[in-house]
CSV table of C-alpha atoms in Angstrom, one decimal:
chain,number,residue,atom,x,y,z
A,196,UNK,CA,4.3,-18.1,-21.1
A,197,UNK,CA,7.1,-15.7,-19.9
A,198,UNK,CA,8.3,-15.3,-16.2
A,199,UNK,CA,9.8,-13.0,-14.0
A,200,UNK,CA,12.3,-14.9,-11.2
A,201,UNK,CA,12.9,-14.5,-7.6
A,202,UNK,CA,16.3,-13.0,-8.8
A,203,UNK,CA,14.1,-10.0,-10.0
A,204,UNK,CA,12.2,-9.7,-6.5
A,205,UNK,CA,15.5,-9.4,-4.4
A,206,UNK,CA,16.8,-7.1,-7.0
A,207,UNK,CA,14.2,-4.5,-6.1
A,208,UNK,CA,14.8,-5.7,-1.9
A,209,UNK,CA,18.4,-4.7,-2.4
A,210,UNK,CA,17.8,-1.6,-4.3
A,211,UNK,CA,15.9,0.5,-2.6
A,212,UNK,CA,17.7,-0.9,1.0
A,213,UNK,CA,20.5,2.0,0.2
A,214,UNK,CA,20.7,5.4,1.6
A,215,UNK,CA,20.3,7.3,-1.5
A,216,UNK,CA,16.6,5.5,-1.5
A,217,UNK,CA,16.2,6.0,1.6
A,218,UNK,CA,17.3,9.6,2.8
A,219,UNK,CA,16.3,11.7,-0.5
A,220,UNK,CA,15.3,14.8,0.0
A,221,UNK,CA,11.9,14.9,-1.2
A,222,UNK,CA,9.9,14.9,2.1
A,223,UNK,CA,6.4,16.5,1.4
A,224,UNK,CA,4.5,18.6,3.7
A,225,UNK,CA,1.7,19.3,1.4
A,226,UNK,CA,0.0,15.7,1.6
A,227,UNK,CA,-3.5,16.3,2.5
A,228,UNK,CA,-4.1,16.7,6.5
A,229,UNK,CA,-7.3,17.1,8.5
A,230,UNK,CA,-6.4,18.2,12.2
A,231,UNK,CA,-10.4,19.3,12.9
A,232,UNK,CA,-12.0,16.1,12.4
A,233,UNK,CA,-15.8,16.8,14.1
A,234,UNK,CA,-15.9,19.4,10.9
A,235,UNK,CA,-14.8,16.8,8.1
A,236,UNK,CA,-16.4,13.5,9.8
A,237,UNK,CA,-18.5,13.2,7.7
A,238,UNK,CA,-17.2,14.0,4.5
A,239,UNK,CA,-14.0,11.4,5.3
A,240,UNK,CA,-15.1,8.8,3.0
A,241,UNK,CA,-15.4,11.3,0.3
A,242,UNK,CA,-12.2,12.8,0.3
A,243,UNK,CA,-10.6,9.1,0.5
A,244,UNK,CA,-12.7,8.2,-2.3
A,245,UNK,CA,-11.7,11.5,-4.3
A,246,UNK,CA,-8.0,12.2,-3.6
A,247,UNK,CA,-7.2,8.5,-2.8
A,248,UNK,CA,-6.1,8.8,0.8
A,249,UNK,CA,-6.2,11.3,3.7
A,250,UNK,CA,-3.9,11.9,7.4
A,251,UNK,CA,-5.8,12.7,10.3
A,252,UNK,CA,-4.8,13.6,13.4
A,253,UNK,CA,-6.4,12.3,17.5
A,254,UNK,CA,-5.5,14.1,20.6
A,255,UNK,CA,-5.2,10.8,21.4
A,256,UNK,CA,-5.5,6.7,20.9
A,257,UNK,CA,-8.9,5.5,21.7
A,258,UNK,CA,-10.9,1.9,20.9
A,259,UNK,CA,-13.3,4.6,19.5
A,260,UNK,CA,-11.2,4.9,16.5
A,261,UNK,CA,-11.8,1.0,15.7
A,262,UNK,CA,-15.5,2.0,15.5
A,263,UNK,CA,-14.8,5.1,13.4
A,264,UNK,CA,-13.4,3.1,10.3
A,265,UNK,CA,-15.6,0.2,10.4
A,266,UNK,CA,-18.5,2.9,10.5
A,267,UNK,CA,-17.2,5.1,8.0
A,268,UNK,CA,-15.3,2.0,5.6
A,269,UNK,CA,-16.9,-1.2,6.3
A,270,UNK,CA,-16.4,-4.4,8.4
A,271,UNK,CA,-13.0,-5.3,9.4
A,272,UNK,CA,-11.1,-7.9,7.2
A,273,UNK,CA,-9.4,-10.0,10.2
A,274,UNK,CA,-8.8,-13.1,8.1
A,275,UNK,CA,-4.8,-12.8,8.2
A,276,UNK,CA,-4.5,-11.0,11.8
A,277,UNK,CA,-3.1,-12.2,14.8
A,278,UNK,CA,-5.6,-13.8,16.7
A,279,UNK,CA,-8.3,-12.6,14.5
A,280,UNK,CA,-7.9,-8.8,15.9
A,281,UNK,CA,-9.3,-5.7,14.0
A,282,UNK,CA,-5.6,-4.7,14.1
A,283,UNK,CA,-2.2,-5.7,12.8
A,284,UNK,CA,0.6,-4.2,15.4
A,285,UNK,CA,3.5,-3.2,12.8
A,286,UNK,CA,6.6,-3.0,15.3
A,287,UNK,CA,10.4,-4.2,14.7
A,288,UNK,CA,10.7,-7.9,15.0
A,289,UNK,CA,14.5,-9.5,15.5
A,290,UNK,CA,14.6,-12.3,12.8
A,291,UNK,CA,11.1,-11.4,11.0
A,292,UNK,CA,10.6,-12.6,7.4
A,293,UNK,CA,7.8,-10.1,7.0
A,294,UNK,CA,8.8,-6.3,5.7
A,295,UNK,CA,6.0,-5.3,7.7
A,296,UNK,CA,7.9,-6.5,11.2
A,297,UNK,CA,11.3,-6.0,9.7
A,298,UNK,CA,13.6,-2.4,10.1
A,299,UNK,CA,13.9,-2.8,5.8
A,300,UNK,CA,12.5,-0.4,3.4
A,301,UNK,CA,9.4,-1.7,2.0
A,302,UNK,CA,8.8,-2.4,-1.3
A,303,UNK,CA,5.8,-0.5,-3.3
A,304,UNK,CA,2.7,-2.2,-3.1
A,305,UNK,CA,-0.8,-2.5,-2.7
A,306,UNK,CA,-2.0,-4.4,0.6
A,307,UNK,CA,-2.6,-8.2,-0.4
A,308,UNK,CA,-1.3,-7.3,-3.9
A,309,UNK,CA,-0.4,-11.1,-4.1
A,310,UNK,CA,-3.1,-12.7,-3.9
A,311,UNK,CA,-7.1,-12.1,-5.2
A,312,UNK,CA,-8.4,-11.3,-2.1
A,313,UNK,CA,-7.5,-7.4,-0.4
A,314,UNK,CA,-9.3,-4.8,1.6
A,315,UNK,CA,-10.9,-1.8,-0.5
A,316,UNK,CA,-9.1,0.5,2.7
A,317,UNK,CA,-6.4,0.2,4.8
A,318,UNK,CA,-5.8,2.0,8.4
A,319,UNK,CA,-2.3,2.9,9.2
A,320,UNK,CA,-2.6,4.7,12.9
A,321,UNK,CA,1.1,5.7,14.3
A,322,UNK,CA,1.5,5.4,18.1
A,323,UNK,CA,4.7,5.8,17.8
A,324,UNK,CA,6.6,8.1,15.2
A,325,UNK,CA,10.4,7.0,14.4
A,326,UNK,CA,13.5,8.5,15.3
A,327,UNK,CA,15.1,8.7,11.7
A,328,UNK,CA,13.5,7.3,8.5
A,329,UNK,CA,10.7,4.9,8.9
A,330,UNK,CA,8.5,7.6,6.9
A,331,UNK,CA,5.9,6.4,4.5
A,332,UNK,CA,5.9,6.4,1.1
A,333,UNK,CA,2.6,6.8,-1.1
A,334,UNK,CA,2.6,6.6,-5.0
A,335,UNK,CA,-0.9,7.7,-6.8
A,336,UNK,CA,-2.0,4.9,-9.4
A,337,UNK,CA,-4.1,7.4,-11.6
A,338,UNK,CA,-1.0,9.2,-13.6
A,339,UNK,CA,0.9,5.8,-13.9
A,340,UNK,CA,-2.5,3.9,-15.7
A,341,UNK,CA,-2.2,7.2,-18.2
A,342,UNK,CA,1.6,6.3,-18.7
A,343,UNK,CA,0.4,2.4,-19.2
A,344,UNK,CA,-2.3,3.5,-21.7
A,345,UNK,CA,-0.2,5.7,-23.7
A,346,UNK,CA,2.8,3.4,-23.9
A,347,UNK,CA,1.2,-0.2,-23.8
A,348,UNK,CA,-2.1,0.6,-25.4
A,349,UNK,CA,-2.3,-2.7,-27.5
A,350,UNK,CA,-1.4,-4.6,-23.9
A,351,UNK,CA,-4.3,-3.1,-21.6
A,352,UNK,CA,-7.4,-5.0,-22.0
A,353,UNK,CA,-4.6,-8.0,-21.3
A,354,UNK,CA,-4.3,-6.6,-18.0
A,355,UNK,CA,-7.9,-7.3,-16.7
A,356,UNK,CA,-7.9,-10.6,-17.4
A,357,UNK,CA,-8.8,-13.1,-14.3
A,358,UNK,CA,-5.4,-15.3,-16.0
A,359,UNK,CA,-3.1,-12.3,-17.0
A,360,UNK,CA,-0.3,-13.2,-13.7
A,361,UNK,CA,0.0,-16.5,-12.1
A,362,UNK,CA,1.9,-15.4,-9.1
A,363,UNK,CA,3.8,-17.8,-6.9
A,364,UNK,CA,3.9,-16.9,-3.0
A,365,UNK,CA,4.4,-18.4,0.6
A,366,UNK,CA,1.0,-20.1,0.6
A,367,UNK,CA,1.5,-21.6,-2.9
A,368,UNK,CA,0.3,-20.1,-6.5
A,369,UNK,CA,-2.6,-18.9,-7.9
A,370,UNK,CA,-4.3,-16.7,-11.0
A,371,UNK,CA,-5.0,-12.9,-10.8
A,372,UNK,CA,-5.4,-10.0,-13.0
A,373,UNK,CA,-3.0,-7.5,-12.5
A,374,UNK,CA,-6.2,-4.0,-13.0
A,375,UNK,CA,-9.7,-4.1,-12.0
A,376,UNK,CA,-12.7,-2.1,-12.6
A,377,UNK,CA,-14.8,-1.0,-10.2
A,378,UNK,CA,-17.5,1.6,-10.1
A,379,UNK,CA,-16.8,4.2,-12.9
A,380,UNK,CA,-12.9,3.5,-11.8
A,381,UNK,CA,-9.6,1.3,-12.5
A,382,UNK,CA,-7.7,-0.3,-9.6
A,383,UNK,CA,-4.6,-2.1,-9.2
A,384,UNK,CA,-3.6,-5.1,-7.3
A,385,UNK,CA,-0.1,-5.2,-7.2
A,386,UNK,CA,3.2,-6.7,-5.1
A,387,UNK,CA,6.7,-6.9,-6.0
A,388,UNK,CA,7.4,-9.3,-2.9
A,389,UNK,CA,6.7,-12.7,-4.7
A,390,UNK,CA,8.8,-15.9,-5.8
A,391,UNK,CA,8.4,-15.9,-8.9
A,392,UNK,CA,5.5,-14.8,-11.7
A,393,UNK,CA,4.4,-15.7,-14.9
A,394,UNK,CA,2.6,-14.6,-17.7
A,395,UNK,CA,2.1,-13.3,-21.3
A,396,UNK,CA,5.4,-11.3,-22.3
A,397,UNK,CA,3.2,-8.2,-22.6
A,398,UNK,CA,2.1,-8.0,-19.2
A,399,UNK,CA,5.2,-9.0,-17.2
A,400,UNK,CA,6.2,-5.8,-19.4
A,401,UNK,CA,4.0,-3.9,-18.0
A,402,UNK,CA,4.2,-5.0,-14.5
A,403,UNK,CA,8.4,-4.1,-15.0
A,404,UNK,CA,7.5,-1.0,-16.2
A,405,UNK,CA,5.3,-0.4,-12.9
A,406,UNK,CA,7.5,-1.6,-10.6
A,407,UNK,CA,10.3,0.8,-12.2
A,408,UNK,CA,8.0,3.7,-11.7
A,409,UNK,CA,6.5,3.6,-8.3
A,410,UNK,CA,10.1,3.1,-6.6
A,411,UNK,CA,11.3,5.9,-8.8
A,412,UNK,CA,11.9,8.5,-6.1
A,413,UNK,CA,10.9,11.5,-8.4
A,414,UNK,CA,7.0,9.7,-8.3
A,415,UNK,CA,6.5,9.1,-4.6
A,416,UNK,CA,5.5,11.4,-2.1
A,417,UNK,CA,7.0,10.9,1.0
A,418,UNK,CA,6.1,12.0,4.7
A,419,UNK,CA,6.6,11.2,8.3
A,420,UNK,CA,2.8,10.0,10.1
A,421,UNK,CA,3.4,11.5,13.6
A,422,UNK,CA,2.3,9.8,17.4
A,423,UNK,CA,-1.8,9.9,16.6
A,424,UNK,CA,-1.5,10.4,13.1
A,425,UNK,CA,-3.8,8.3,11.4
A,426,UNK,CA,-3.6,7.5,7.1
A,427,UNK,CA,-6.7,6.2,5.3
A,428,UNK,CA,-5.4,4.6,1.8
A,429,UNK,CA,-7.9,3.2,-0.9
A,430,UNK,CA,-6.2,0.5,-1.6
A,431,UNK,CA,-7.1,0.1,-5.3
A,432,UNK,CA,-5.7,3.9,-6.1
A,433,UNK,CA,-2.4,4.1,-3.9
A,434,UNK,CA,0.2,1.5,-3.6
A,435,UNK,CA,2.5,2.3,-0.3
A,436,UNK,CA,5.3,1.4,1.5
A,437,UNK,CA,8.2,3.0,3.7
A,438,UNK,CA,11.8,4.1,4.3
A,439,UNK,CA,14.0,1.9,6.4
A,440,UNK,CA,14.7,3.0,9.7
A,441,UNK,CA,17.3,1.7,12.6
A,442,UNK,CA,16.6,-1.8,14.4
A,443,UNK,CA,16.4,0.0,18.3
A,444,UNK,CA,13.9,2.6,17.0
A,445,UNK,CA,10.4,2.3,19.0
A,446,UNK,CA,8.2,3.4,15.9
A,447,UNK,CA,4.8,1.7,16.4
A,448,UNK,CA,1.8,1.4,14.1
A,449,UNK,CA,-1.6,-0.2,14.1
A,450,UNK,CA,-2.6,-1.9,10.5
A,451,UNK,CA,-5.9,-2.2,9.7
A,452,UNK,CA,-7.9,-3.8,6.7
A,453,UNK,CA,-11.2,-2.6,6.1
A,454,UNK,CA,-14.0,-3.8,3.7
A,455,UNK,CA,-13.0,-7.2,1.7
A,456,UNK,CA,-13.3,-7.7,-2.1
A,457,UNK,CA,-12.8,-10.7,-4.3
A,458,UNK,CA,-11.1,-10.0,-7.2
A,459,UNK,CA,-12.0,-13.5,-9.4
């Protein structure tokens, strides 16, 4: 059994906390936007489904959005929310030890990437756009399992086993695999914010080798969500996070989890 340290973890914290991670010039304004939604209501789920995540822009907040997703996505997964609300509010918090409430850049991920329970689809509605930086940061899992396959091929099946990671966290430790399948497809499940993991040499290889390429710049695409800008993200096909941005900034977004699975 190999592992992979806490020395690792805050390796990748400090990393991409620098300005040449965090103000690169490869902003993106060809991410895929839908500003007439009565047209494309009802093909939403599709194009999430297809392309692996979509921006939409409201006129305005309204509770009706709420009822939008959990129409179009699935029940709300409120398990880990503040008083058991559809809705995480993702705001700067002096002293947080969450990414999500901190001013930081956030590493990679996949939303509850640590643990065997996640949402298929997560919500990320911006009431309030940043200043500078604070933009969000998308990487597309499909090219990166054709990178795994071709250069770990012997390693794969390895990777969808219930045992391949034992991942140590704040609530204690516990078994996952690091893929899935589901439908015709291949997911991930996936966090660099741990305290320590172990597992076959092979895998922890692999999981190095992903953690490498999603905070390589060159992979990401990278774009500011705007005030009633909402982003749908499958959450077993893109792994996200975001650029820093300053402590006094007034950037506000709503998190929300949609449509639980059990992994093993």
């Amino acid at each position: 059994m190999a592992e992979i340290t806490q020395e690792y973890f805050l390796t990748i914290a400090k990393s991409i906390n620098t300005l040449d991670y965090n103000f690169q010039s490869n902003y993106c304004d060809d991410y895929i936007f839908i500003d007439n939604l009565d047209y494309y209501d009802h093909k939403i789920k599709d194009i999430v489904n297809e392309k692996g995540y979509v921006v939409i822009e409201f006129l305005e907040y309204s509770n009706k959005i709420e009822a939008y997703l959990e129409n179009i996505f699935g029940s709300y997964m409120v398990d880990k929310n503040p008083n058991k609300l559809n809705y995480t509010k993702l705001q700067y918090s002096v002293g947080s030890k969450y990414y999500a409430l901190s001013s930081l850049a956030q590493p990679i991920h996949t939303d509850e990437g640590y643990t065997n329970t996640y949402p298929k689809y997560v919500g990320l509605y911006c009431q309030n756009e940043s200043i500078m930086g604070g933009c969000s940061i998308i990487v597309k899992f499909e090219p990166l399992f054709k990178l795994i396959k071709n250069y770990y091929p012997l390693c794969i099946d390895k990777l969808f086993n219930y045992n391949a990671l034992k991942v140590y966290n704040a609530n204690g430790c516990e078994n996952k695999p690091l893929l899935f399948k589901f439908n015709d497809s291949t997911g991930i499940s996936y966090s660099p914010v741990l305290k320590k993991l172990e597992g076959n040499k092979d895998v922890l290889n692999v999981f190095k080798f992903i953690t490498s390429y999603v905070h390589d710049v060159k992979n990401q695409i990278r774009f500011k969500l705007k005030k009633n800008q909402l982003l749908i993200l499958d959450n077993r096909k893109i792994l996200h996070g975001r650029t820093s941005f300053q402590n006094n900034d007034t950037r506000i977004l709503y998190r929300y989890w949609l449509n639980k699975e059990v992994l093993c």
